[in-house]
Each structure stands twice: as C-alpha cells, then as structure tokens.
PDB file of C-alpha atoms (C1' of nucleotides) in Angstrom:
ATOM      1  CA  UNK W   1      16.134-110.718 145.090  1.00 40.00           C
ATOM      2  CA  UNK W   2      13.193-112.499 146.335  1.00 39.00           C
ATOM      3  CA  UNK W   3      14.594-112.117 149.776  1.00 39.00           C
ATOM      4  CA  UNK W   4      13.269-108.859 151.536  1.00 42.00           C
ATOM      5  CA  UNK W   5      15.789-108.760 154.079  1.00 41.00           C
ATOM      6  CA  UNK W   6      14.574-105.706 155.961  1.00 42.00           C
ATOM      7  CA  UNK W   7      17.012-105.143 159.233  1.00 44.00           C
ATOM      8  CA  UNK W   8      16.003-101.772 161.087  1.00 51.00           C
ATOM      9  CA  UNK W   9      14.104 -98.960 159.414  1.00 62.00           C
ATOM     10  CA  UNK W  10      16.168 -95.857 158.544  1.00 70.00           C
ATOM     11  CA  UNK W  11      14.990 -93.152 156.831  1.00 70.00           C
ATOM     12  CA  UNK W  12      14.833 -89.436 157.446  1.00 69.00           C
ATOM     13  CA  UNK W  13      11.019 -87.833 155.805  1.00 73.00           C
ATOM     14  CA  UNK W  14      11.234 -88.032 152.134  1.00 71.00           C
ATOM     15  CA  UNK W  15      10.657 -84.031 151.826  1.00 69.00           C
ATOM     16  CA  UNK W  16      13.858 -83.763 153.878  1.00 70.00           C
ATOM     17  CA  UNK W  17      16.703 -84.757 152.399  1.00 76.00           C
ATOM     18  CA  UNK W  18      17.223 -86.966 149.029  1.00 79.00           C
ATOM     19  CA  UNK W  19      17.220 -90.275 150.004  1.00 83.00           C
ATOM     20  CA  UNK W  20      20.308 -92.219 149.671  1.00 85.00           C
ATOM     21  CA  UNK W  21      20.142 -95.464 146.982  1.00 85.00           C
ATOM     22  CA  UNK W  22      21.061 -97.766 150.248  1.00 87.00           C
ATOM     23  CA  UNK W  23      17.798 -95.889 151.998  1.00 87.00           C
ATOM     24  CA  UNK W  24      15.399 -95.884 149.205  1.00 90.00           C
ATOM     25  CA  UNK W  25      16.344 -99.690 148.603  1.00 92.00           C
ATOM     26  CA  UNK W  26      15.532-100.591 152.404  1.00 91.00           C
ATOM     27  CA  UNK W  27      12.292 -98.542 152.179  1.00 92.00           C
ATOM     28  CA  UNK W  28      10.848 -99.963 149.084  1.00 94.00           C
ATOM     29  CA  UNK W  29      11.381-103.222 150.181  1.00 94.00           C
ATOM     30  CA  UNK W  30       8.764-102.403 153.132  1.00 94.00           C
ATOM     31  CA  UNK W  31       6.388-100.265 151.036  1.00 96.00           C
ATOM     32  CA  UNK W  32       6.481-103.076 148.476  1.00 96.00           C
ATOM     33  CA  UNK W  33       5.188-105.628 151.196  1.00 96.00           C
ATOM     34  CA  UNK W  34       1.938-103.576 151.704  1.00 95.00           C
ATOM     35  CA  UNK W  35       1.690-102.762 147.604  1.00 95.00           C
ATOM     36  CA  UNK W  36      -0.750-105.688 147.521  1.00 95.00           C
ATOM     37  CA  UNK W  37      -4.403-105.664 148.170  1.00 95.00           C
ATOM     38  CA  UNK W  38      -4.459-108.959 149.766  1.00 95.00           C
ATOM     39  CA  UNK W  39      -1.818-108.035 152.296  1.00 96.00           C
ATOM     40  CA  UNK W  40      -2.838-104.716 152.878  1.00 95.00           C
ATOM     41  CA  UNK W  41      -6.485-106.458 153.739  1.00 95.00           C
ATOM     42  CA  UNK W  42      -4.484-108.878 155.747  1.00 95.00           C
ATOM     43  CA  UNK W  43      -2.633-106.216 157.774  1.00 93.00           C
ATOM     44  CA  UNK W  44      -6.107-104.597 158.276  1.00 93.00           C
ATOM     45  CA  UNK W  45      -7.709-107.578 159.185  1.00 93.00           C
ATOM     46  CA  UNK W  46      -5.376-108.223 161.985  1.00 93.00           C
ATOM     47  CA  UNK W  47      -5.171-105.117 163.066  1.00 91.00           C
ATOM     48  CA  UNK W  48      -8.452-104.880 163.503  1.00 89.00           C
ATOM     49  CA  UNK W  49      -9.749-107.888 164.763  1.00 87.00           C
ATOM     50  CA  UNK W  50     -10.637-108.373 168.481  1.00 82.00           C
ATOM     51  CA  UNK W  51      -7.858-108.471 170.619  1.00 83.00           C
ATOM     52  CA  UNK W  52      -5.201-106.971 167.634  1.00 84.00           C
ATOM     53  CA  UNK W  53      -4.075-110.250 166.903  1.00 88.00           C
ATOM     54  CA  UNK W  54      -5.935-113.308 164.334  1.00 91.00           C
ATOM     55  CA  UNK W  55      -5.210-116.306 163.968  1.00 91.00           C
ATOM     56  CA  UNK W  56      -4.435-118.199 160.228  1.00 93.00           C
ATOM     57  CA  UNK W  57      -8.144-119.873 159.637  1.00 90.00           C
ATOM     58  CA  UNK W  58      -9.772-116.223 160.495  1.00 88.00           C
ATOM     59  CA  UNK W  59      -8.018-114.677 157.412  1.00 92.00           C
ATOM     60  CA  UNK W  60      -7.993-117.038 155.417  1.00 91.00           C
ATOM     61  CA  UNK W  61     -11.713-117.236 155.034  1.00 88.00           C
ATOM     62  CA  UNK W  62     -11.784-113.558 154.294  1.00 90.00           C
ATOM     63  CA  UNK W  63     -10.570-114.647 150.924  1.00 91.00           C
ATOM     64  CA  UNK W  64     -11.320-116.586 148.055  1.00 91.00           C
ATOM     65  CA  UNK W  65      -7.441-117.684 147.705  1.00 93.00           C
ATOM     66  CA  UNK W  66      -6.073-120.957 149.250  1.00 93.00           C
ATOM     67  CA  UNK W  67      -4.067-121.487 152.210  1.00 92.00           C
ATOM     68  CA  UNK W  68      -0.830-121.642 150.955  1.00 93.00           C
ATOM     69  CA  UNK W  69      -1.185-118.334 148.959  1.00 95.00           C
ATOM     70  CA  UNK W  70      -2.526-116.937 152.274  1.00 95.00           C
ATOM     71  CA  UNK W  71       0.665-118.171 153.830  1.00 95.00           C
ATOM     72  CA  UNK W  72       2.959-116.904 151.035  1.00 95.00           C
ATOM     73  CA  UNK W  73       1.525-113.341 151.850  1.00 96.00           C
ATOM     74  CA  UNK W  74       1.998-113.505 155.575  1.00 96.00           C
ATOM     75  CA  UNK W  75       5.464-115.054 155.502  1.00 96.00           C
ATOM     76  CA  UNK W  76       5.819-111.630 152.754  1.00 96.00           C
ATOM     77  CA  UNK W  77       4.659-108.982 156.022  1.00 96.00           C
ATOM     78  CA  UNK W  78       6.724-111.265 158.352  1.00 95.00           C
ATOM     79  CA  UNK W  79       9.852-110.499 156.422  1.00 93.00           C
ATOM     80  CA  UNK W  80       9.288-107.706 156.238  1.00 93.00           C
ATOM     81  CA  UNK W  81       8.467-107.266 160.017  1.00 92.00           C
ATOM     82  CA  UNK W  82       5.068-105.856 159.819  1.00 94.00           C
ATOM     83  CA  UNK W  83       3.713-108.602 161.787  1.00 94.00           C
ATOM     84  CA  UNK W  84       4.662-111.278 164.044  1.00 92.00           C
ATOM     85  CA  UNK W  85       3.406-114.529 164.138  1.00 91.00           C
ATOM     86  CA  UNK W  86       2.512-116.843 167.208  1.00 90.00           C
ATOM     87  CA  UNK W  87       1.946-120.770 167.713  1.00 89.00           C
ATOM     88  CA  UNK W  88      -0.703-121.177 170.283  1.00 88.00           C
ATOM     89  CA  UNK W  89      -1.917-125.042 170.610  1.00 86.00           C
ATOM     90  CA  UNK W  90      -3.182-126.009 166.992  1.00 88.00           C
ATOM     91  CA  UNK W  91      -3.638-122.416 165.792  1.00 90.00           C
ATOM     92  CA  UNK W  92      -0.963-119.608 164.623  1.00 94.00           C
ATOM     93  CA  UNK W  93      -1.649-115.988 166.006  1.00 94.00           C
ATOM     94  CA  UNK W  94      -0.732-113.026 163.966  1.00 95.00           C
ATOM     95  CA  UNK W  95      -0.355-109.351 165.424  1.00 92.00           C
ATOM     96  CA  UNK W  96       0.719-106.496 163.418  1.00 92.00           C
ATOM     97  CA  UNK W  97       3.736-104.572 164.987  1.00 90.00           C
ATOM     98  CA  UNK W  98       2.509-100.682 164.635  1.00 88.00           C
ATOM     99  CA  UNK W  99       6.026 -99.708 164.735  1.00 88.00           C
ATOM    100  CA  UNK W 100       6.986 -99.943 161.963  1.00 88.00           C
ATOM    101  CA  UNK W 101       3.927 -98.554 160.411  1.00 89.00           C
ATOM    102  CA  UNK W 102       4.386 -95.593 162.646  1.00 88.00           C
ATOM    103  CA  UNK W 103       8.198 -95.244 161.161  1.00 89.00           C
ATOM    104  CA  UNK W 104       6.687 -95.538 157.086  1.00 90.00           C
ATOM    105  CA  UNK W 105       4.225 -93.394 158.297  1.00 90.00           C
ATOM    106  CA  UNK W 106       6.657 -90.540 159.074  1.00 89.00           C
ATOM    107  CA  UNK W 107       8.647 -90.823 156.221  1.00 89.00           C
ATOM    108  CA  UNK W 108       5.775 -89.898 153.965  1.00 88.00           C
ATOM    109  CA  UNK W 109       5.348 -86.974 155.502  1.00 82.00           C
ATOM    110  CA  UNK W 110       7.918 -84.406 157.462  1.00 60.00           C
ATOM    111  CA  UNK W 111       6.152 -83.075 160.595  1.00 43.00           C
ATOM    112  CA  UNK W 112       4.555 -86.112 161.859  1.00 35.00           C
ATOM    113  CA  UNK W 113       4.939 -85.544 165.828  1.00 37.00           C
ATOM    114  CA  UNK W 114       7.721 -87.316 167.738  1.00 39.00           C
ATOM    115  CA  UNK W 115       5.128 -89.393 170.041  1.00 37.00           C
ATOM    116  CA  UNK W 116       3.669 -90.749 166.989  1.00 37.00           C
ATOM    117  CA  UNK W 117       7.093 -92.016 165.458  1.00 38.00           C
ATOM    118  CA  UNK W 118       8.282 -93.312 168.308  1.00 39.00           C
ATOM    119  CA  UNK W 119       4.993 -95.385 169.359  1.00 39.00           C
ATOM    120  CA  UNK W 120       7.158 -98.315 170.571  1.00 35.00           C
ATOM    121  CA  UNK W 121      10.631 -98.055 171.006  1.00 33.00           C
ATOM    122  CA  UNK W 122      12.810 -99.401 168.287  1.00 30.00           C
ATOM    123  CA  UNK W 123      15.433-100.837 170.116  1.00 32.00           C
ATOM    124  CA  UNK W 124      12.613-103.280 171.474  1.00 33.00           C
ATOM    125  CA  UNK W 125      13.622-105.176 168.265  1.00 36.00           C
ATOM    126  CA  UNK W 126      14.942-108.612 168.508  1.00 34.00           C
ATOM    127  CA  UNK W 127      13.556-110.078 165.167  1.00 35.00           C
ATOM    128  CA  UNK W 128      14.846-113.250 163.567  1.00 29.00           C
TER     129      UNK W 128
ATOM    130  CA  UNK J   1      -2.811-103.602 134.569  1.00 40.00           C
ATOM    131  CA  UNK J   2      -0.702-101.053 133.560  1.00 38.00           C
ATOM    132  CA  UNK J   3      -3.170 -98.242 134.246  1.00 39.00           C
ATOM    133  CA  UNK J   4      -3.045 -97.219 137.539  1.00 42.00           C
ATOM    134  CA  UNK J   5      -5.725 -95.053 137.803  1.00 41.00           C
ATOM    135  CA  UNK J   6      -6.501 -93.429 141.451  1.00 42.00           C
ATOM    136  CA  UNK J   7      -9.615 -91.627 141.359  1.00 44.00           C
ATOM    137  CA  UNK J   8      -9.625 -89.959 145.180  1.00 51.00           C
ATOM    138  CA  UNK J   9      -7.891 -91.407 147.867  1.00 62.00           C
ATOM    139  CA  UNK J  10     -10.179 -93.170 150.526  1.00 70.00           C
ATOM    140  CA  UNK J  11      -9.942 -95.363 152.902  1.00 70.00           C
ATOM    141  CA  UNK J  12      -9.621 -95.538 157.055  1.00 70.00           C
ATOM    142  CA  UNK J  13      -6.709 -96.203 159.242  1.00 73.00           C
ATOM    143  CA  UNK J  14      -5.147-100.041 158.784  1.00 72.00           C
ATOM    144  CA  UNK J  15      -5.247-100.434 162.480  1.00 70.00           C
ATOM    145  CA  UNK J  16      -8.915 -98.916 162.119  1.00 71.00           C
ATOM    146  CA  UNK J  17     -11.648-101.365 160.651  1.00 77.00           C
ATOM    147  CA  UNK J  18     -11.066-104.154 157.893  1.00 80.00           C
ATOM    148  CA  UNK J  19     -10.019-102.203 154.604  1.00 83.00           C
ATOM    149  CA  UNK J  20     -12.751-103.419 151.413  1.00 85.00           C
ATOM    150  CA  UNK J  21     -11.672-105.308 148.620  1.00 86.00           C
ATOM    151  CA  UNK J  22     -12.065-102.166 146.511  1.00 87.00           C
ATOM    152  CA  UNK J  23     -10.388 -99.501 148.823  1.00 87.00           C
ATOM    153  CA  UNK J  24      -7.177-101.830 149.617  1.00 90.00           C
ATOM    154  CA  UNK J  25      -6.803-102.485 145.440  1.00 92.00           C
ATOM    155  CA  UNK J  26      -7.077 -98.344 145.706  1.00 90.00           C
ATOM    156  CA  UNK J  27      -4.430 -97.964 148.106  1.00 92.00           C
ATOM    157  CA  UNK J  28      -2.107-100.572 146.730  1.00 94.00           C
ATOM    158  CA  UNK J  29      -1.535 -99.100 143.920  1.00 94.00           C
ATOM    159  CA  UNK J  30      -0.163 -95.679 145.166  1.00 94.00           C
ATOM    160  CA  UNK J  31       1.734 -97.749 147.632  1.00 95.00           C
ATOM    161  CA  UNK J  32       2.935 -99.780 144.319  1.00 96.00           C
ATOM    162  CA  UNK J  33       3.646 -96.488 143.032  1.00 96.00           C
ATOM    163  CA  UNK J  34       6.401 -95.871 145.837  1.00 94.00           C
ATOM    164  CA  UNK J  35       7.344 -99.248 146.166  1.00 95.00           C
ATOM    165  CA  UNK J  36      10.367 -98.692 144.046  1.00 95.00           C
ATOM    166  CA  UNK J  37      13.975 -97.346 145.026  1.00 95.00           C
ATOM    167  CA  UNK J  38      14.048 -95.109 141.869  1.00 95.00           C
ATOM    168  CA  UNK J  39      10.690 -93.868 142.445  1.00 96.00           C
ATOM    169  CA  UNK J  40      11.357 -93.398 146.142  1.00 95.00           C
ATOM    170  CA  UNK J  41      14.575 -91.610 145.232  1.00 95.00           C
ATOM    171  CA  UNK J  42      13.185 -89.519 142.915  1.00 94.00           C
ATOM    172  CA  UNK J  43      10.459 -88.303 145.049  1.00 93.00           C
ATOM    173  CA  UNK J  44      12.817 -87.302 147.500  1.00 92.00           C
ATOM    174  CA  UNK J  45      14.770 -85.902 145.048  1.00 92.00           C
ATOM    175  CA  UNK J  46      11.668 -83.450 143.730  1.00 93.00           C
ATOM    176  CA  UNK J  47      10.668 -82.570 147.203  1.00 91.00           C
ATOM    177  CA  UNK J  48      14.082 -81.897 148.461  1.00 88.00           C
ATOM    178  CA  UNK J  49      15.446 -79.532 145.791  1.00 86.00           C
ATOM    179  CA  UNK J  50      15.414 -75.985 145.784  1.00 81.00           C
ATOM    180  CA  UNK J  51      11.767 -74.493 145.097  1.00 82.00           C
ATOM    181  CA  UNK J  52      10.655 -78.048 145.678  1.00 84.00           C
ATOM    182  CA  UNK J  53      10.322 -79.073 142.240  1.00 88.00           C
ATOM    183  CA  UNK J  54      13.412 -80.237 139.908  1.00 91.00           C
ATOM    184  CA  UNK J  55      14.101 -80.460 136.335  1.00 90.00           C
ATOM    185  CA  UNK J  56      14.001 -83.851 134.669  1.00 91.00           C
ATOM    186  CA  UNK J  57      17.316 -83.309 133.426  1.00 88.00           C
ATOM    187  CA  UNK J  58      18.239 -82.540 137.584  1.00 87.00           C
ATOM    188  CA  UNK J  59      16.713 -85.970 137.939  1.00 91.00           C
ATOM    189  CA  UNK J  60      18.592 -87.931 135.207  1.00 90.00           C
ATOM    190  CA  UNK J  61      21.831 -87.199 136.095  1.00 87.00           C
ATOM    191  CA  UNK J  62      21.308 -89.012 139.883  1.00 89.00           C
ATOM    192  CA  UNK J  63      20.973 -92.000 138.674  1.00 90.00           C
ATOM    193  CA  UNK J  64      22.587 -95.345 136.535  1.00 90.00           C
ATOM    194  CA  UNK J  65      19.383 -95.167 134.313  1.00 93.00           C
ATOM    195  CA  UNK J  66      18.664 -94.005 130.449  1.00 93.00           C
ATOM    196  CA  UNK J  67      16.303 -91.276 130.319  1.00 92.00           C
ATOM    197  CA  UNK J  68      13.313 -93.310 129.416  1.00 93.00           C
ATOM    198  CA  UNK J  69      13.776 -95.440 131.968  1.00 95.00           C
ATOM    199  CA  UNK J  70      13.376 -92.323 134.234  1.00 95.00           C
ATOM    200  CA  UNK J  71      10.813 -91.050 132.380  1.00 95.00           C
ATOM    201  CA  UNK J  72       8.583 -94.496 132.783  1.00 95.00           C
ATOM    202  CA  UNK J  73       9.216 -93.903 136.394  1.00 96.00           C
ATOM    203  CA  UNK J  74       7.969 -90.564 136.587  1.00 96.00           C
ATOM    204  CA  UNK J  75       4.697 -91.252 134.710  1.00 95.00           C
ATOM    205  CA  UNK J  76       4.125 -93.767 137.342  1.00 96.00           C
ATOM    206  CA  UNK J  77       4.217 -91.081 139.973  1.00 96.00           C
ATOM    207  CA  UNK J  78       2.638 -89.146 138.037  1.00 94.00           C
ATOM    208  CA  UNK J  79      -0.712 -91.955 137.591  1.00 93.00           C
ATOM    209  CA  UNK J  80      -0.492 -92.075 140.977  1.00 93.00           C
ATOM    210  CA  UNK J  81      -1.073 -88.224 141.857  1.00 92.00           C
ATOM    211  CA  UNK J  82       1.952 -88.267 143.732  1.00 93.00           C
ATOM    212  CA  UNK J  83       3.462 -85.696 141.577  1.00 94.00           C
ATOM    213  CA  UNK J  84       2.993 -82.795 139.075  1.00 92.00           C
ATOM    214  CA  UNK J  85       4.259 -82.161 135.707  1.00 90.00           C
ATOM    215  CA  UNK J  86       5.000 -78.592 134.669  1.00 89.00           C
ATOM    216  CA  UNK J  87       6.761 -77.644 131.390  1.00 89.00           C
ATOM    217  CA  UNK J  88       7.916 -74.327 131.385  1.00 88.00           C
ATOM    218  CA  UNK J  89      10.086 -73.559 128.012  1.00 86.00           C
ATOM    219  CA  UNK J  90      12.204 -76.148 126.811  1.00 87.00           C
ATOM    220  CA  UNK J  91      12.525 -77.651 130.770  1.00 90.00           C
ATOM    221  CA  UNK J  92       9.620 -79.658 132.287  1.00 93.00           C
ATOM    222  CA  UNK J  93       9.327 -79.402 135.930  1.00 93.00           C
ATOM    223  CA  UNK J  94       8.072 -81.856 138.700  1.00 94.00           C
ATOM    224  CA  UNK J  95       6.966 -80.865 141.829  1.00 91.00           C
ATOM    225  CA  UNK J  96       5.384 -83.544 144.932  1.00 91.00           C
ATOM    226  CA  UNK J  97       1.843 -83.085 146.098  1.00 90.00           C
ATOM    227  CA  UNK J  98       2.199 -83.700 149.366  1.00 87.00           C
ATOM    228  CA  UNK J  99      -1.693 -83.938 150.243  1.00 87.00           C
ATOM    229  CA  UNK J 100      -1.661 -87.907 148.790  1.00 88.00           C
ATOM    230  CA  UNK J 101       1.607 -88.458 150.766  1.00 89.00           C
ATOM    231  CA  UNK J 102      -0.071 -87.289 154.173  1.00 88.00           C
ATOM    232  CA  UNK J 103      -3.147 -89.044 153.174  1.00 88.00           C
ATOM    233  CA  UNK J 104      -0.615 -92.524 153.039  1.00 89.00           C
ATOM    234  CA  UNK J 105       1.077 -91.511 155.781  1.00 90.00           C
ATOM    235  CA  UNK J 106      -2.756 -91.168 157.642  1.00 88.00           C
ATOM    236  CA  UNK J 107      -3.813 -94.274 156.947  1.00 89.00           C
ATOM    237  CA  UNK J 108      -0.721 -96.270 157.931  1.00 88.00           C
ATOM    238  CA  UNK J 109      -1.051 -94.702 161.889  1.00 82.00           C
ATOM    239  CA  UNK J 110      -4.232 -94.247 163.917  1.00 60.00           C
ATOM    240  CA  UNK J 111      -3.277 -91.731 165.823  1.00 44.00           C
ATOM    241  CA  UNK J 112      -2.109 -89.042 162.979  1.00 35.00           C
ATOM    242  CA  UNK J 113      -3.214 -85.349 163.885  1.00 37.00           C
ATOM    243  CA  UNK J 114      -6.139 -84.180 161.590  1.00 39.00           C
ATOM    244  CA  UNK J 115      -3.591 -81.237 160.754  1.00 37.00           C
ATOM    245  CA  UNK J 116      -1.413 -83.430 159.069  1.00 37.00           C
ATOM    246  CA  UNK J 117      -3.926 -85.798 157.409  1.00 38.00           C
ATOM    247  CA  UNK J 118      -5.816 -82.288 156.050  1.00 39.00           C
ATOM    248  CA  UNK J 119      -2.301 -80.698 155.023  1.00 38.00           C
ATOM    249  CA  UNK J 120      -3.567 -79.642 151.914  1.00 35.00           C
ATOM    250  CA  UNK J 121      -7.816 -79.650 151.032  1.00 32.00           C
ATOM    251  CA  UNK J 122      -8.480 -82.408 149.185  1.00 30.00           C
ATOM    252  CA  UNK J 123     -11.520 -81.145 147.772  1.00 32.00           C
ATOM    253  CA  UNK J 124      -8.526 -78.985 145.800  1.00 33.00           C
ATOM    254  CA  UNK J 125      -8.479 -82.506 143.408  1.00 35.00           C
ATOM    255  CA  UNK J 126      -8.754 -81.791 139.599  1.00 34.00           C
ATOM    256  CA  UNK J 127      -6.355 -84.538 138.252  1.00 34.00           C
ATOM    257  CA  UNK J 128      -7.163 -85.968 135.429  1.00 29.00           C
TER     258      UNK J 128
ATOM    259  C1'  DT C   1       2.301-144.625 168.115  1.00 59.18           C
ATOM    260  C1'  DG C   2      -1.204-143.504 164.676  1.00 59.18           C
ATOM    261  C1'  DT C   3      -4.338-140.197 162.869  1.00 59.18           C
ATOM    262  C1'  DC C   4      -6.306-135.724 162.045  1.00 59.18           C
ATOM    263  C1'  DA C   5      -6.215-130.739 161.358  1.00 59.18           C
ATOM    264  C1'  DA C   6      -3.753-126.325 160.725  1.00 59.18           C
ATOM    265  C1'  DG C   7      -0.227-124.193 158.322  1.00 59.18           C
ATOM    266  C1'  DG C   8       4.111-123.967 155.908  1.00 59.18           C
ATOM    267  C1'  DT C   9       7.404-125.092 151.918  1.00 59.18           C
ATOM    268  C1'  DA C  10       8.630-126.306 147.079  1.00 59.18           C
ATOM    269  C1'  DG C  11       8.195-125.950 142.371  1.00 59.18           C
ATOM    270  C1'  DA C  12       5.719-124.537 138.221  1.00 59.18           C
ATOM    271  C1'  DA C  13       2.900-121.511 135.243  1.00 59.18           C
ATOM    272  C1'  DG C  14       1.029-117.186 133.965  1.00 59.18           C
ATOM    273  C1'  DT C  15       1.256-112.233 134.469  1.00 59.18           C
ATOM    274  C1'  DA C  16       3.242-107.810 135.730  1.00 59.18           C
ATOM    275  C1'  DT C  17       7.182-104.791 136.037  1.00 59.18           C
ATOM    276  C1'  DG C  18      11.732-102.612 135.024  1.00 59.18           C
ATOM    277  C1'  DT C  19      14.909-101.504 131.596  1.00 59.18           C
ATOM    278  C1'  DC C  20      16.635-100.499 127.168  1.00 59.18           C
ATOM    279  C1'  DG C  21      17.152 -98.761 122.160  1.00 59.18           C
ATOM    280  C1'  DA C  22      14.668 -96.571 118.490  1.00 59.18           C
ATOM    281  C1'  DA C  23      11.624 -93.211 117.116  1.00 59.18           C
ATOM    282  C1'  DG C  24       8.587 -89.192 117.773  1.00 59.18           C
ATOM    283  C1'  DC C  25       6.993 -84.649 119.594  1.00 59.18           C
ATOM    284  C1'  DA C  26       7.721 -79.858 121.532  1.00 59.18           C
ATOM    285  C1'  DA C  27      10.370 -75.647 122.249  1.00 59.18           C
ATOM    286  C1'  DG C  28      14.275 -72.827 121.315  1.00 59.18           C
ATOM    287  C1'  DT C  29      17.972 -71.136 118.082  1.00 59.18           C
ATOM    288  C1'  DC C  30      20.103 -69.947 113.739  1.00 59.18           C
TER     289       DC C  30
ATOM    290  C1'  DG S   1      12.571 -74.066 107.491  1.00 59.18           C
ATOM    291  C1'  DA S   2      16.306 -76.883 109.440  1.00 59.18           C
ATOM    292  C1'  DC S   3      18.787 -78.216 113.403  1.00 59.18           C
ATOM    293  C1'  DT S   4      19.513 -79.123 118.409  1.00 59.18           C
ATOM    294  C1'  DT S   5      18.068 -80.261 122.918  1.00 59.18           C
ATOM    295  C1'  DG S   6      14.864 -82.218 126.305  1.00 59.18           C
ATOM    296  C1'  DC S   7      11.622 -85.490 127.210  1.00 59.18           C
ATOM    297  C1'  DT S   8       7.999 -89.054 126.102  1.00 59.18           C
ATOM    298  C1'  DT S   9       6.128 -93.110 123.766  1.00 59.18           C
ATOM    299  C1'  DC S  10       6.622 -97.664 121.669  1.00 59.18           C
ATOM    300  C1'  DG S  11       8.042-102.345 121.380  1.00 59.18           C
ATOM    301  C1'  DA S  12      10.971-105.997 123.065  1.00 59.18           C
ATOM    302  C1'  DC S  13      13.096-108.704 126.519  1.00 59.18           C
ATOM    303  C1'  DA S  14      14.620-110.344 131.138  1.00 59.18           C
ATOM    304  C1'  DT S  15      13.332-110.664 135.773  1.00 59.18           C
ATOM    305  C1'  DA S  16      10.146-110.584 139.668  1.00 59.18           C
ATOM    306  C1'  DC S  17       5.662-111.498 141.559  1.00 59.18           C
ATOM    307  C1'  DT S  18       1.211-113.949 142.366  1.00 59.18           C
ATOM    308  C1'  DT S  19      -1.150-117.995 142.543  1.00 59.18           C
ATOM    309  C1'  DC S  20      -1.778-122.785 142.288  1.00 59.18           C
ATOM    310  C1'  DT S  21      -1.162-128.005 143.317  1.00 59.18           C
ATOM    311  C1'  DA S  22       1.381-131.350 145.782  1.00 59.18           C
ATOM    312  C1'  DC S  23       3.660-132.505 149.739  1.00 59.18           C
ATOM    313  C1'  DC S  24       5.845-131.767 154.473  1.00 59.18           C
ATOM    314  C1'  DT S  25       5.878-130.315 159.496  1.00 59.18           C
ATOM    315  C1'  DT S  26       3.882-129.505 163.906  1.00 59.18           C
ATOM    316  C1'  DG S  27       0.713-130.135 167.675  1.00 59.18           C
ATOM    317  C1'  DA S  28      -3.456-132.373 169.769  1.00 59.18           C
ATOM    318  C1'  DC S  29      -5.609-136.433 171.071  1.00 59.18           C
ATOM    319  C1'  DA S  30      -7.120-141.338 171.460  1.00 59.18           C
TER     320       DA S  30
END
DNA sequence: TGTCAAGGTAGAAGTATGTCGAAGCAAGTC
DNA sequence: GACTTGCTTCGACATACTTCTACCTTGACA
C-alpha cells in the first residue's frame, strides 16, 4: 500500500451491522491518518487557529520536526481528505474539512443525530 | 512501543483548541488501536452479535487469519479499553465498551450532544 | 531573467506493526 | 491423571511507517 486512496466515506455505525472487509479497509485507512500524534496536533492546530485555516510556516514551528516531515504528514491528511490545502501568494493555506470528521465521528458511535452527520453535504465532494 | 497503555481518555474537541503533545500521543493510540481493518471488523463484529458480545471462536471463523493472529488483535483492543474480556467455561467472551467509542466519536465533532459523549459514566473506569 | 523563500518530492535508514508456527495455560471430559 | 479443545504468549520474519538529508518546484520581486 502506501497509497491511502480514500474515495467517499461509507460506513454504517460500527454497533450496527458487521462491517464488511471492503468497509473496514476504507475506514482504517482514514482512522489510520489521524493514529499519529503529530497529525492529530496538526488537524487540531488548523482547526483551531484563527480563521479555521493555517498556513505551512504556522505549523511547522509548533514542532521540533523539519519541513519536509511536516509536509509528509499533511500530504498523509490530504489523502486522506481531512484537509485541503490552498496556495495563496508565497504561502500554502490548510483548512480541515469537518465532514469527514463528522462521518468517522458517527461511525463510532450509533445514535449520533442526523444534523451532526450530515454537517456539509457529501455530494459537495469534488476531490482530486 | 508496544504497550499501549491508556490511562483515562482526555482531551477536547479537534476543532476545539490545539490538542498537547501529551493528550494527542493519548488519543493516537486508541485511534491506532482502530486503525486496522481486522480490528475494525472485529469490533463490529462484537458489538453487532447477539447479546453484544461474541465468542472468540465466533470471531475466528470471519476471517483469513490463524487464531493468534486474531488473538494479537484482540489484546490490542483490549490495551486500548475498547473492549472486554470475559471467560465464562471453556468460551471467553468479548463484549465493546462503548463509553471510549463515544468519547472518540466526541472529540472528532464539536457539536456532539453531551448525551452521547456521557453515554456511559466514565467515572465507572477500573481497567487495569 | 536571476535570486530568494516557502514547500514539496525522492530515497534511505531505523523502528514499529502484522502475521505466522510452536509452545504453553485453563477448563471440560473420560 | 490423561486427553481434548479453546485461546494466549513467544519468537521470528516481512512489510509498512516515520523521519531525515538532499534536491526540485513555484511564486514574488528587483
């Protein structure tokens, strides 16, 4: 592998029915993006910085890694669509996309409300 | 590594303010935990089945896997507080604590109901 | 066009993880 | 007590992941 090819979240709530090994594949590919402390504090980071969105030099002094292993970890969410990423002039703007997070979110539990899973429509998508 | 000990789950939304060093390392490795398409599978499988808890030997026969291999898996999930081991005569039987998974499934949303992130009292903890 | 700064890609090295076969422990049966 | 079944632990090995250094690409500006 090495690619985490992750094309549109499935996934009914994992104390519904068993998941299928297509499903569970798909799903562990996004959970295993965020199984890392530096991209968890990355995805945090954005999230919570002014304006939900941070650009490249913000994060990566948040960290005593180097750029390119800041990179690898971004390019790691972008694949697997947790956040998109923005050229502006010099700098590169990252925002997380809370759908997704929303959708992993409701498969961990089963009676997460509808308005919460659907935060952003879905079809919205138009990733490359 | 190896030991993935999690003491008591913390932490604040993602989308909330910057995670810690120490809480994301806490939180990565119960999403490491379910970063895996067995593990995810299994899971499902244990919460899904009748009672909600399953037999190893229930487990086994879902998958391509030797039965260590499934039992490494399930002592991963079971670190991880993510499920309980029972034995009960010459059977051993797993059941999911669904008060970690809502906790997860909390901190990936902001906007999770307090009913769902309290599902079950964590104060209730005496893993060890 | 040339130069500088911000970020990304490529390739390598060390470490962690997933899987297996062999062996061991616990409970039930004869 | 000996045997069988169910499951775990141990040790080994192959693969995947994390991080680094070196180098490339893109955009701004003189």
């Amino acid at each position: 592998m090495s690619k985490q090819v992750v094309p549109v979240m499935c996934c009914s709530p994992l104390t519904g029915a068993p998941l299928s090994a297509a499903e569970a594949a798909e799903l562990a590919g996004v959970f295993k993006a965020i199984a890392d402390p530096v991209r968890l504090r990355l995805l945090s980071l954005i999230a919570s910085h002014a304006g939900g969105e941070a650009c490249v030099c913000d994060l990566t002094g948040a960290f005593a890694l180097t750029g390119p292993t800041i990179s690898h970890h971004l390019k790691v969410l972008r694949e697997a669509r947790l956040i998109d990423g923005e050229r502006r002039g010099t700098w590169i703007y990252y925002r997380v996309r809370p759908e997704l997070l929303a959708q992993l979110s409701a498969v961990l539990v089963h009676d997460v409300p509808a308005a919460v899973r659907a935060d952003v429509p879905l079809s919205a998508e138009a990733a490359t």
